[in-house]
Coordinates of C-alpha atoms in Angstrom, one line a residue:
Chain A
X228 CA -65.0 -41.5 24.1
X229 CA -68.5 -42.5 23.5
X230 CA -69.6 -43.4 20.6
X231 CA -73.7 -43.6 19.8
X232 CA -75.5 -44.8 17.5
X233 CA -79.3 -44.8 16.9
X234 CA -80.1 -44.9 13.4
X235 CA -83.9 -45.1 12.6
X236 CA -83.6 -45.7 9.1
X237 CA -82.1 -45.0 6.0
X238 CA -83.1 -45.2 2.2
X239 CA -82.0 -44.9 -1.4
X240 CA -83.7 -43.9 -4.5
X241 CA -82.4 -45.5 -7.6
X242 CA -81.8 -44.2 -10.9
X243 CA -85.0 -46.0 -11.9
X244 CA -87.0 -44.4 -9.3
X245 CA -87.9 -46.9 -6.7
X246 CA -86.9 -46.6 -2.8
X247 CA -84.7 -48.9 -1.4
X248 CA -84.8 -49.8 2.3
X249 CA -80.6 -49.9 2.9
X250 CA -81.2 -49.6 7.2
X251 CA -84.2 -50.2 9.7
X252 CA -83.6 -49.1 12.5
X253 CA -80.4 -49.9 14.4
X254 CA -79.3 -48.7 18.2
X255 CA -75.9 -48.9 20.0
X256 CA -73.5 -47.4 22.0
X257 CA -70.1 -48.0 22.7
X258 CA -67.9 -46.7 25.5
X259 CA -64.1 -46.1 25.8
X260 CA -61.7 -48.7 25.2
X261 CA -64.0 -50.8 23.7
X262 CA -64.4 -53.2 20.8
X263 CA -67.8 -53.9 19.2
X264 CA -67.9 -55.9 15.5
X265 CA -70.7 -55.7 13.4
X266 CA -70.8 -59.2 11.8
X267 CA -73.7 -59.6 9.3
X268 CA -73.8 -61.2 5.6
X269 CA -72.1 -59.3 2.1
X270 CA -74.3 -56.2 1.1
X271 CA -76.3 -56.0 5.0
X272 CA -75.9 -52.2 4.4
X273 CA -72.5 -52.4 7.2
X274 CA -70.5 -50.1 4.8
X275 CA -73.9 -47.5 4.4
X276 CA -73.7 -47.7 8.7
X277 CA -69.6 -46.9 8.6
X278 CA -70.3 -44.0 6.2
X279 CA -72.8 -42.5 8.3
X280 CA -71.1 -42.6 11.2
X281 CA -67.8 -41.4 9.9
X282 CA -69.9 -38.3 8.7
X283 CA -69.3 -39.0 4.8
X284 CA -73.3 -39.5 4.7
X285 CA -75.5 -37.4 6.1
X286 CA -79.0 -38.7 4.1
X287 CA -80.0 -40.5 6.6
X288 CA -82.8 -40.6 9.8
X289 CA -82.0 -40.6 13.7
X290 CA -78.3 -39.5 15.0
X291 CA -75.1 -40.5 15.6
X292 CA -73.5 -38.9 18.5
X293 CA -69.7 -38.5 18.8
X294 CA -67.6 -35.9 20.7
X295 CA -67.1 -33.6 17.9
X296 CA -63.2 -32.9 19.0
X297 CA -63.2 -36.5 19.1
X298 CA -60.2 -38.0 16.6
X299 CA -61.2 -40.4 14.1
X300 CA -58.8 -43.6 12.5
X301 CA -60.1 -45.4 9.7
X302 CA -59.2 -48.6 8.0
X303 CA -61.0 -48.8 4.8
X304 CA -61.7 -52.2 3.4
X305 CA -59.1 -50.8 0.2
X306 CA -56.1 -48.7 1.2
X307 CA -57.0 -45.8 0.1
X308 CA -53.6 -44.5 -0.1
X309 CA -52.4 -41.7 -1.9
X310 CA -50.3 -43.2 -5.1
X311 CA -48.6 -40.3 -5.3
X312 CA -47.0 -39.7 -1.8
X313 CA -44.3 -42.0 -0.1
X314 CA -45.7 -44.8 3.0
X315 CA -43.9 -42.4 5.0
X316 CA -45.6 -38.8 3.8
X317 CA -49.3 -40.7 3.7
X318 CA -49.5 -41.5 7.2
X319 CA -47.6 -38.0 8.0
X320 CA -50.5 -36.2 6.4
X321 CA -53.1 -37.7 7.9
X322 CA -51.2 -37.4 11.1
X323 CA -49.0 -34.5 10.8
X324 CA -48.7 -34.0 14.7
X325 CA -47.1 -38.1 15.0
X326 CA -43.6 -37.8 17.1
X327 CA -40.7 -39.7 15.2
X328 CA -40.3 -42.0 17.8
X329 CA -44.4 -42.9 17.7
X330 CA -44.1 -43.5 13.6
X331 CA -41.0 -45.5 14.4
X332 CA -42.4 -47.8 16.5
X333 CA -45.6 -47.9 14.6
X334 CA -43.5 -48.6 11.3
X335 CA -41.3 -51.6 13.8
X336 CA -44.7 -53.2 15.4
X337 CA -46.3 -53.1 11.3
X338 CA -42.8 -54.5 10.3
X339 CA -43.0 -51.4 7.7
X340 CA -39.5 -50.0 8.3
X341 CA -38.2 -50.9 5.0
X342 CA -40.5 -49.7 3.2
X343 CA -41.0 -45.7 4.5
X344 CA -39.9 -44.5 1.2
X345 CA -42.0 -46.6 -0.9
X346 CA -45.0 -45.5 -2.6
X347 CA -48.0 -47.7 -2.6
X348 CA -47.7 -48.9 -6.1
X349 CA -44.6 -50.7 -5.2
X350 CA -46.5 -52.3 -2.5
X351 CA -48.4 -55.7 -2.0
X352 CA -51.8 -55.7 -0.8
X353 CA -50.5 -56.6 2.8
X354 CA -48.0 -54.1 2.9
X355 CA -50.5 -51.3 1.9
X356 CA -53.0 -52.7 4.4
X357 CA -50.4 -52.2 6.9
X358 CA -49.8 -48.5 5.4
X359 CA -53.3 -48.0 6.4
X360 CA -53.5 -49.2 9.9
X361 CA -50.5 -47.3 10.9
X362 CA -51.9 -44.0 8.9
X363 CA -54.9 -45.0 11.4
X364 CA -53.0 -45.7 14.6
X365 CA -50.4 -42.8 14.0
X366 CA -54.0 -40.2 14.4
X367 CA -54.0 -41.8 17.7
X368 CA -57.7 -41.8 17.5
X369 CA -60.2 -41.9 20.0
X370 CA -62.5 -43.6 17.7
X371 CA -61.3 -46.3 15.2
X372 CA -63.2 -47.9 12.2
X373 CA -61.8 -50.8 10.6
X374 CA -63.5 -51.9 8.0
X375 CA -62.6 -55.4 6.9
X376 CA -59.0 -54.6 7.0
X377 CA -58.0 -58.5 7.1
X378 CA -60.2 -59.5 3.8
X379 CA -58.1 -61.0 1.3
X380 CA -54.9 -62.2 2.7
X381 CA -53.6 -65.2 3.9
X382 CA -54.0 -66.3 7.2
X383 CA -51.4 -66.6 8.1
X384 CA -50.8 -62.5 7.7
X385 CA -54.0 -62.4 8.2
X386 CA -53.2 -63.4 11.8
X387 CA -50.3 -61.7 12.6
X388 CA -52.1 -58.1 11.9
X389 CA -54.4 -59.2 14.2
X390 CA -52.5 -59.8 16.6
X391 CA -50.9 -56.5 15.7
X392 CA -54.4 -54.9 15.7
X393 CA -54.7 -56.5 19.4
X394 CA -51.8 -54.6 20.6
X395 CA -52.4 -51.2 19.0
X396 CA -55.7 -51.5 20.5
X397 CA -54.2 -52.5 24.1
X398 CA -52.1 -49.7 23.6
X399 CA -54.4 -46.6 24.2
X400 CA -58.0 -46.6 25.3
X401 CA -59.5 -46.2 22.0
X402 CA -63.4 -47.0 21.1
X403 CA -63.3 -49.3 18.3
X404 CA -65.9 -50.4 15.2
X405 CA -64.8 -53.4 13.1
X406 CA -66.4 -55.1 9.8
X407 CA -65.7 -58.3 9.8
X408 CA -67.1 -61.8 7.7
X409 CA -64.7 -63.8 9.9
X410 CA -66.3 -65.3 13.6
X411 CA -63.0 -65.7 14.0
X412 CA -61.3 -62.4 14.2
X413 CA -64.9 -61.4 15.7
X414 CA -64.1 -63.2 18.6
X415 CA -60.5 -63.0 18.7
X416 CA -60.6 -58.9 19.1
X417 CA -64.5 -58.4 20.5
X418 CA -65.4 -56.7 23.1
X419 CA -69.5 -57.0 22.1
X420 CA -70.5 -58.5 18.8
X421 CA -73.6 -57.2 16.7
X422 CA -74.9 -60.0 14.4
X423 CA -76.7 -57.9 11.6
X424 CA -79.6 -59.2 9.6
X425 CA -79.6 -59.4 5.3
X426 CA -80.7 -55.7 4.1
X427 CA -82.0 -54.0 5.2
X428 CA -79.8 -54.5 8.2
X429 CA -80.6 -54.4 11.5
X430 CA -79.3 -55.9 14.9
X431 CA -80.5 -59.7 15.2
X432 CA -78.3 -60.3 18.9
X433 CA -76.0 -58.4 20.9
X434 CA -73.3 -60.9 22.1
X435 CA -70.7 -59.3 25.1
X436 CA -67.7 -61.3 25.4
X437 CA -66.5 -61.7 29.2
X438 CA -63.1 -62.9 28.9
X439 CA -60.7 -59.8 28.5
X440 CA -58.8 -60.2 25.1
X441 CA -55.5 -61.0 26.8
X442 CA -56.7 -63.7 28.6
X443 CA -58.7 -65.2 25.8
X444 CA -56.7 -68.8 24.9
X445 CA -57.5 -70.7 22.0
X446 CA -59.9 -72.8 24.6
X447 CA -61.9 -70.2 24.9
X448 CA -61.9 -68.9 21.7
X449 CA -63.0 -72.2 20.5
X450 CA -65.5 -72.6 23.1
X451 CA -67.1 -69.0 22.3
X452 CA -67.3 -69.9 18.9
X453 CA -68.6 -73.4 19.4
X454 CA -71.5 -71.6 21.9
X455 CA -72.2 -69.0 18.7
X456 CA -72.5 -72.1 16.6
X457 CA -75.1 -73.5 18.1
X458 CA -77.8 -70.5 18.6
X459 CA -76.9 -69.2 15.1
X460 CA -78.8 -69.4 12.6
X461 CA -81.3 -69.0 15.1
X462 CA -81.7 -65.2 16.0
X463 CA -83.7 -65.9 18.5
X464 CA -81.3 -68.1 21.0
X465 CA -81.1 -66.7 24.2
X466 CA -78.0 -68.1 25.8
X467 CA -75.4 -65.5 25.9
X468 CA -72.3 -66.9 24.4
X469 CA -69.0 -66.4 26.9
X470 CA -70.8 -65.1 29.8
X471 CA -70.5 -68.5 32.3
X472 CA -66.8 -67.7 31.7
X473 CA -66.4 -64.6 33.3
Chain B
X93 CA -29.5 -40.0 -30.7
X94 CA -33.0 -41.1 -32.4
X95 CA -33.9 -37.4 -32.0
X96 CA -30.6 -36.3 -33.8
X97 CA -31.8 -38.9 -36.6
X98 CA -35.3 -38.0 -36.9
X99 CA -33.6 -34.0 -37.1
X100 CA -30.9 -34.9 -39.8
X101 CA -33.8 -36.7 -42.0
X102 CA -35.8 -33.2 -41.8
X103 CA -32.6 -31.5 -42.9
X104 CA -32.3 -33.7 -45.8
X105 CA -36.1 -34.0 -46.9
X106 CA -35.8 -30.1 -46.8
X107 CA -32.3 -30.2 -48.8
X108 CA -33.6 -32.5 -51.2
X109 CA -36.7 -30.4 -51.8
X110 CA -35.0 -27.1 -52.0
X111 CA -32.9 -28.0 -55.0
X112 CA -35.8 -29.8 -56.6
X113 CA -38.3 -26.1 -56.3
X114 CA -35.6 -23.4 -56.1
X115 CA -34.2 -21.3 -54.0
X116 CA -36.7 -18.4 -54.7
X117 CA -39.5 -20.6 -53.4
X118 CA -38.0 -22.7 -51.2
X119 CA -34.2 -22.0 -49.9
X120 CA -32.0 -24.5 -49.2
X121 CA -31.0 -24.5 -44.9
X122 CA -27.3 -22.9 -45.6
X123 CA -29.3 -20.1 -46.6
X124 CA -32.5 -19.4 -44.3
X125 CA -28.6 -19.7 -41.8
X126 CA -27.3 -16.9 -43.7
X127 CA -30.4 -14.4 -43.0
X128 CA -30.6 -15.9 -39.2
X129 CA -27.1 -15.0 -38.6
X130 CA -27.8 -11.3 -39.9
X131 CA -30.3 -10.9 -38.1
X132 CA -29.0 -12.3 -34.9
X133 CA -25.8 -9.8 -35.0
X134 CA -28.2 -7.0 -36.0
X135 CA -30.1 -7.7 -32.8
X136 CA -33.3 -7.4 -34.7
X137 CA -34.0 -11.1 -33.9
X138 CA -33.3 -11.1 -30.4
X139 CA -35.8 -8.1 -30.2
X140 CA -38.5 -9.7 -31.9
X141 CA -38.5 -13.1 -30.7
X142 CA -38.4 -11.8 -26.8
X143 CA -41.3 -9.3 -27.8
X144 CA -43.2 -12.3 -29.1
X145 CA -42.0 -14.3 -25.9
X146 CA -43.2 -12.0 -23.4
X147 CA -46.6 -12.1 -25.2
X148 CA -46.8 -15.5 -24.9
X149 CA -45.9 -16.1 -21.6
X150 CA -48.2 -13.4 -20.1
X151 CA -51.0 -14.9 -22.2
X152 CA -50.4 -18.4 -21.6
X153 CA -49.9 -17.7 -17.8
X154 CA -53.3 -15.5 -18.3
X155 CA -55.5 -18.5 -19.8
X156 CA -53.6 -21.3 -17.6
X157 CA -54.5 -20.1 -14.2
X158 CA -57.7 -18.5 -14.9
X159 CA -59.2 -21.6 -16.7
X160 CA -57.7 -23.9 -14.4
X161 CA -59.7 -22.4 -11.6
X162 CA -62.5 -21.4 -13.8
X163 CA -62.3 -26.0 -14.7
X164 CA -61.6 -26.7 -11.0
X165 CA -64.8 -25.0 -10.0
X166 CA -67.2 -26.2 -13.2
X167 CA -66.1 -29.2 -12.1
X168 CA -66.8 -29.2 -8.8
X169 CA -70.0 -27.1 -8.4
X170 CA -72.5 -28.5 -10.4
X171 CA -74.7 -24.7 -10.8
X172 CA -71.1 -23.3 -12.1
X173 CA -71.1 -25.7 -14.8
X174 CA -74.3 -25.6 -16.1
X175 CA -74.0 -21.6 -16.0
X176 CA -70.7 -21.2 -17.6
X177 CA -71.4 -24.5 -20.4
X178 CA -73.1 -22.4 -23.2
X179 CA -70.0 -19.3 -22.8
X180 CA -67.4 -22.2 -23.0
X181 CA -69.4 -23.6 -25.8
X182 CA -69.5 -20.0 -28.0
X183 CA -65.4 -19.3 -26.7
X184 CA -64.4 -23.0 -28.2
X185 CA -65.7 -22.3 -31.4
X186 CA -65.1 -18.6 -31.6
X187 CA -62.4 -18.4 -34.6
X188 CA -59.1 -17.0 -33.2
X189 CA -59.5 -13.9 -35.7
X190 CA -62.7 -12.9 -34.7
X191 CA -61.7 -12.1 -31.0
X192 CA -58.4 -10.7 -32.1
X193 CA -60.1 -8.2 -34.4
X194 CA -62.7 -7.8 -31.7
X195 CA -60.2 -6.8 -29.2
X196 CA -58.0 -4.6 -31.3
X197 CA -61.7 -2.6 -32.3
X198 CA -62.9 -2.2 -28.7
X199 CA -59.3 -1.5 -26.4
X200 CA -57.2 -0.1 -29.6
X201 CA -53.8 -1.6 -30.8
X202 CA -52.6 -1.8 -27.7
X203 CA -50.4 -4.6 -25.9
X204 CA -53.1 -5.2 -23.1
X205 CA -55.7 -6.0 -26.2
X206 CA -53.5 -8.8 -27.9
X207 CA -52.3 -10.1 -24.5
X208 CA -56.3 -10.5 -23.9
X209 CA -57.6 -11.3 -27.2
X210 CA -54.1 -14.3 -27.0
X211 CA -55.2 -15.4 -23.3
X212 CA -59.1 -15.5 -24.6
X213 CA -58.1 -18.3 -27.2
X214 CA -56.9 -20.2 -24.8
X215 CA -59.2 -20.0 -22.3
X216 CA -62.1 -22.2 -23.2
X217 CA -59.1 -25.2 -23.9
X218 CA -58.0 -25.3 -20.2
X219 CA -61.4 -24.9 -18.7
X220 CA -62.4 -28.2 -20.5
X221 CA -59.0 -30.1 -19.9
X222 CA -59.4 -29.2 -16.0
X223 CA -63.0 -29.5 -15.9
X224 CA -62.8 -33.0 -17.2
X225 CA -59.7 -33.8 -14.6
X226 CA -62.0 -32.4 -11.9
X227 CA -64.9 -34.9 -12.5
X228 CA -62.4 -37.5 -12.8
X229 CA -61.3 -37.0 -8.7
X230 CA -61.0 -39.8 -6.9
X231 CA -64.2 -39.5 -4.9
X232 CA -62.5 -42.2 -2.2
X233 CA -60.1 -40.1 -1.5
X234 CA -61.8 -37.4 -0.9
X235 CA -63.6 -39.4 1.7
X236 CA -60.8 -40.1 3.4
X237 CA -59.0 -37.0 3.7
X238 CA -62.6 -36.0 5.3
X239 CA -62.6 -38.8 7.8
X240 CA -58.8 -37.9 8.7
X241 CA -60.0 -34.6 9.1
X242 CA -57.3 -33.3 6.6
X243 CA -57.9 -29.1 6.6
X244 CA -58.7 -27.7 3.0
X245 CA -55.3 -26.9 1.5
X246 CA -53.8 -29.8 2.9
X247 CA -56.2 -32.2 1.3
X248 CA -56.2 -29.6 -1.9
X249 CA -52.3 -29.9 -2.1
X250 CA -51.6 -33.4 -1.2
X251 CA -54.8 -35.2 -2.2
X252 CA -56.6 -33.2 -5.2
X253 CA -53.6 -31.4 -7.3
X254 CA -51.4 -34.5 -7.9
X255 CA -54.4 -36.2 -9.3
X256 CA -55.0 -33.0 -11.6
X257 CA -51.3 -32.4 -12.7
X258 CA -51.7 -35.0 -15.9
X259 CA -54.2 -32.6 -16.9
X260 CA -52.4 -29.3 -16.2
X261 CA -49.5 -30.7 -18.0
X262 CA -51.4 -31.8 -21.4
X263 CA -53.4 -28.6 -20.9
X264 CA -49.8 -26.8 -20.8
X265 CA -48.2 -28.5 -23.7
X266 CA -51.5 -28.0 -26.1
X267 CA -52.4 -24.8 -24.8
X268 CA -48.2 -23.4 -25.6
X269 CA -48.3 -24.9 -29.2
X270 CA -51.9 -22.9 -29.5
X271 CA -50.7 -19.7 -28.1
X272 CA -47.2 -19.6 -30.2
X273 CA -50.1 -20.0 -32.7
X274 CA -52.3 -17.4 -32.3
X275 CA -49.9 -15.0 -31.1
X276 CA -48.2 -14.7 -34.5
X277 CA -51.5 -13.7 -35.8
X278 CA -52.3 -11.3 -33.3
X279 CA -48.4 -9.4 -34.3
X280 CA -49.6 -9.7 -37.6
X281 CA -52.4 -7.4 -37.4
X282 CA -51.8 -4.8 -35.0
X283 CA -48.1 -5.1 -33.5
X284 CA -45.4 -3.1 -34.4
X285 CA -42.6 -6.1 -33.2
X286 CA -42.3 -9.6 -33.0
X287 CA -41.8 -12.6 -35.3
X288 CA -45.7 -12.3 -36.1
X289 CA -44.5 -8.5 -37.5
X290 CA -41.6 -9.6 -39.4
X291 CA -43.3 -12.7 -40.8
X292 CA -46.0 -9.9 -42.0
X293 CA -43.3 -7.8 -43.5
X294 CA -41.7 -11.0 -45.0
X295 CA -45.1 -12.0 -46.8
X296 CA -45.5 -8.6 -48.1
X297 CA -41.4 -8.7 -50.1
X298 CA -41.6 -12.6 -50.7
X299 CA -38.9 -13.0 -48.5
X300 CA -39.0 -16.9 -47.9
X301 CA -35.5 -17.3 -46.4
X302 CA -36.6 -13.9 -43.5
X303 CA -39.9 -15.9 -43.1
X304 CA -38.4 -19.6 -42.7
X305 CA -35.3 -18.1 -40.3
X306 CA -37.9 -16.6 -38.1
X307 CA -40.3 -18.9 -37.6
X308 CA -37.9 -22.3 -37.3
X309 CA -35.7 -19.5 -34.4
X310 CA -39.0 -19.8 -32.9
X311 CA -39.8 -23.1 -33.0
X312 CA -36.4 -24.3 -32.1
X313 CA -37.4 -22.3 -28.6
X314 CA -40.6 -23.7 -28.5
X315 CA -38.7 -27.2 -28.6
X316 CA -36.3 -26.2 -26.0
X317 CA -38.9 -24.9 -23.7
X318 CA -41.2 -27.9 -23.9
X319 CA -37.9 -30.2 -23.5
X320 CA -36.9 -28.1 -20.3
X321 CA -39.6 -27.3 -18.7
X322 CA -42.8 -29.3 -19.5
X323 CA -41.3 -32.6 -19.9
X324 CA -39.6 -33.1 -17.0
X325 CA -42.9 -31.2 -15.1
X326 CA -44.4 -34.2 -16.6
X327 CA -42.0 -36.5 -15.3
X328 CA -41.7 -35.2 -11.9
X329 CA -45.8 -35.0 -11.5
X330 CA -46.2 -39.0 -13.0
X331 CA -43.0 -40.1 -10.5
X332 CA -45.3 -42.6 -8.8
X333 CA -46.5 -44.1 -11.4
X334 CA -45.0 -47.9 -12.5
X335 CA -42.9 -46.9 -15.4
X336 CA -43.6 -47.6 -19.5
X337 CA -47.4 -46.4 -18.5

């Protein structure tokens, strides 16, 4: 599914009257099956961009165009779970058409199988993260938002759901959004990264990623990253990171 | 067992007292027993505490459900609050008296009238409870039942009535102890049965030990349905939550 996005702007008033500029104007597109992170500094306006697209803000100027029978998954950057319902009942209810054998392999690949009858409060903050990607997976969504869902853990957790993410993603052609601060797991999961400006955001460069994930080795991970390196903090480099490689 | 304690202490305080003031003023628990006995094998108590039961219970179930909808909605819909505000303002502080006199003028000294003029007390009590646990919905969860594309009485079920049952129950518990209030008033002044009647009746002979048997039968029920039923409502509703909260 296709996912578009041409944003021309998008303000606030606050409570003492003055308009704030959260947006200029910001145009993408992404097609099916693929990964595109916005990458851009705390506060950019990336969480305003998410909410518009998911729909939750419509106070806004210019479009976003999604099949509307298209299925949505979300990772929000905090659970978001629902205290009062069982791991098991909160990804039911957001995905009450999942087959047992889907949330069972889900539960295995999330390492969440001893916990289906736990509620959230019983949870760490990696286990509830988890909760949350397999309430996103188990939609099976044809578009997937994850908004910083590896913040704050270790990383060495921090890898493995990646890696986990990786798979899920493999797993179904699914077109995918991620927040992320980390270059790493930007370039680890990217299909196209969008380097965003301070507020009000837009799109400094557009950087494709040649290598398909699979094949990406920690070589070339570095290398990409070593190639971002050096054009950033200049917007205006025009070598495109990855590309020789493909 | 700290219950049982906390009971035998009242028994004794009350003992104690008893023989200090005098039976005519005050009688002592064997015999406020005595007169409950009587009037249990007479079936006169039966009678009146299940009219007085049925009174409450339609009232209560009255006030409960149509202020919880009428909070849900004044706190959800901004116009609906500002336009109901002022009534819920003049019903809080509406004495109980006035609107049962009210009501027994304009629908007669009917059962419908003190059912109403009961239910009406109530009312403005639950609206405010529920309004308040309305604007205190967790707005994040609405959003994401909306991006999960939960349909309305899913997300309504699952997503906004566990975060209001705190307030349903405490709007319960203080709205029954009101109602078993106001209800005795409302027997008292134009109902031919119920503990309000006899209590009435009792006033009028200075019959202490009639008036104390009746109204501690009735509060012994109120303590065994707020035991059964509310309390473990309560318990069931806060399940998720990490215990001693």
């Amino acid at each position: 599914m296709r996912l578009e996005v041409g944003i021309t702007g998008k303000t606030f008033k606050s409570a003492a009257g003055e308009t704030h500029e959260v947006l200029a104007p910001i145009r993408f597109a992404l097609q099916s099956g693929e990964v595109g992170v916005l990458i851009g500094p705390s506060g950019c306006g990336k969480s305003t961009m998410l909410r518009i697209i998911l729909g939750l803000d419509r106070d806004y100027q210019g479009h976003v165009a999604r099949p509307p029978e298209a299925r949505v998954g979300m990772v929000f950057q905090e659970p978001r779970l629902l205290p009062w319902r069982s791991v098991e009942q909160n990804v039911r209810l957001a995905a009450p058409d999942v087959s047992d054998a889907k949330l069972a392999e889900l539960f295995r690949i999330l390492e969440l199988e001893a916990h289906r009858s736990h509620f959230p409060g019983e949870l760490s903050l990696g286990l509830a993260r988890r909760v949350a990607l397999a309430r996103a997976f188990a939609v099976e969504p044809d578009i997937l938002v994850l908004d910083e869902p590896l913040a704050s853990l270790d990383d060495a957790l921090a890898g493995r759901l990646r890696d986990e993410i990786a798979t899920l993603v493999a797993s179904r052609p699914v077109t995918t959004l991620l927040v992320t601060h980390s270059l790493d797991d930007a370039v680890r999961l990217g299909d196209r990264l969008f380097f965003l400006s301070p507020r009000p955001a837009r799109i400094l460069a557009e950087v494709p990623i040649g290598i398909p994930r699979e094949a990406r080795g920690d070589a070339a991970i570095a290398a990409i990253k070593a190639g971002l390196a050096r054009r950033a903090p200049d917007e205006q480099g025009g070598e495109r990171a990855g590309r020789d490689v493909s | 067992m700290l219950r049982l304690v906390s009971f035998a202490l009242f028994l004794v305080v009350w003992w104690t007292a008893a023989l200090l003031v005098g039976g005519a003023k005050l009688p002592s628990p064997p015999a406020v027993l005595d007169v409950m006995i009587a009037e249990a094998a007479s079936g006169a108590l039966f009678l009146h505490l299940g009219a007085t039961l049925a009174r409450v219970a339609l009232a209560f179930v009255l006030a409960m459900s149509l202020g919880s909808a009428i909070g849900y909605l004044m706190g959800r819909v901004k116009l609906a609050d500002r336009l109901g505000d002022p009534w819920l303002i003049l019903l809080l502080n509406l004495p109980a008296l006035v609107v049962i006199v009210l009501a027994y003028i304009w629908a007669g000294l009917t059962e419908a009238a003190a059912i109403a003029a009961i239910a009406i007390n109530k009312l403005p009590t639950a609206v405010v409870t529920l309004r308040e646990g309305t604007r205190a919905l967790d707005r994040s969860l609405d959003e994401m039942a909306s991006v999960f594309a939960m349909p309305r009485w899913r997300a309504f079920r699952h997503v906004v009535l566990p975060q209001l049952a705190p307030y349903v129950a405490a709007s319960a518990r203080s709205g029954l102890s009101l109602v078993w209030k106001i209800v005795l008033v409302a027997e008292l002044l134009g109902r031919p049965n119920g503990v309000g009647f006899e209590i009435g009746v009792a006033f009028q002979l200075f019959d202490t030990p009639r008036l104390l048997a009746y109204s501690l039968t009735f509060a012994a029920v109120v303590l065994v349905i707020e035991t059964a039923l509310v309390q473990p409502f309560e318990a069931h509703a806060s399940r998720w939550r990490p215990r001693a909260a």
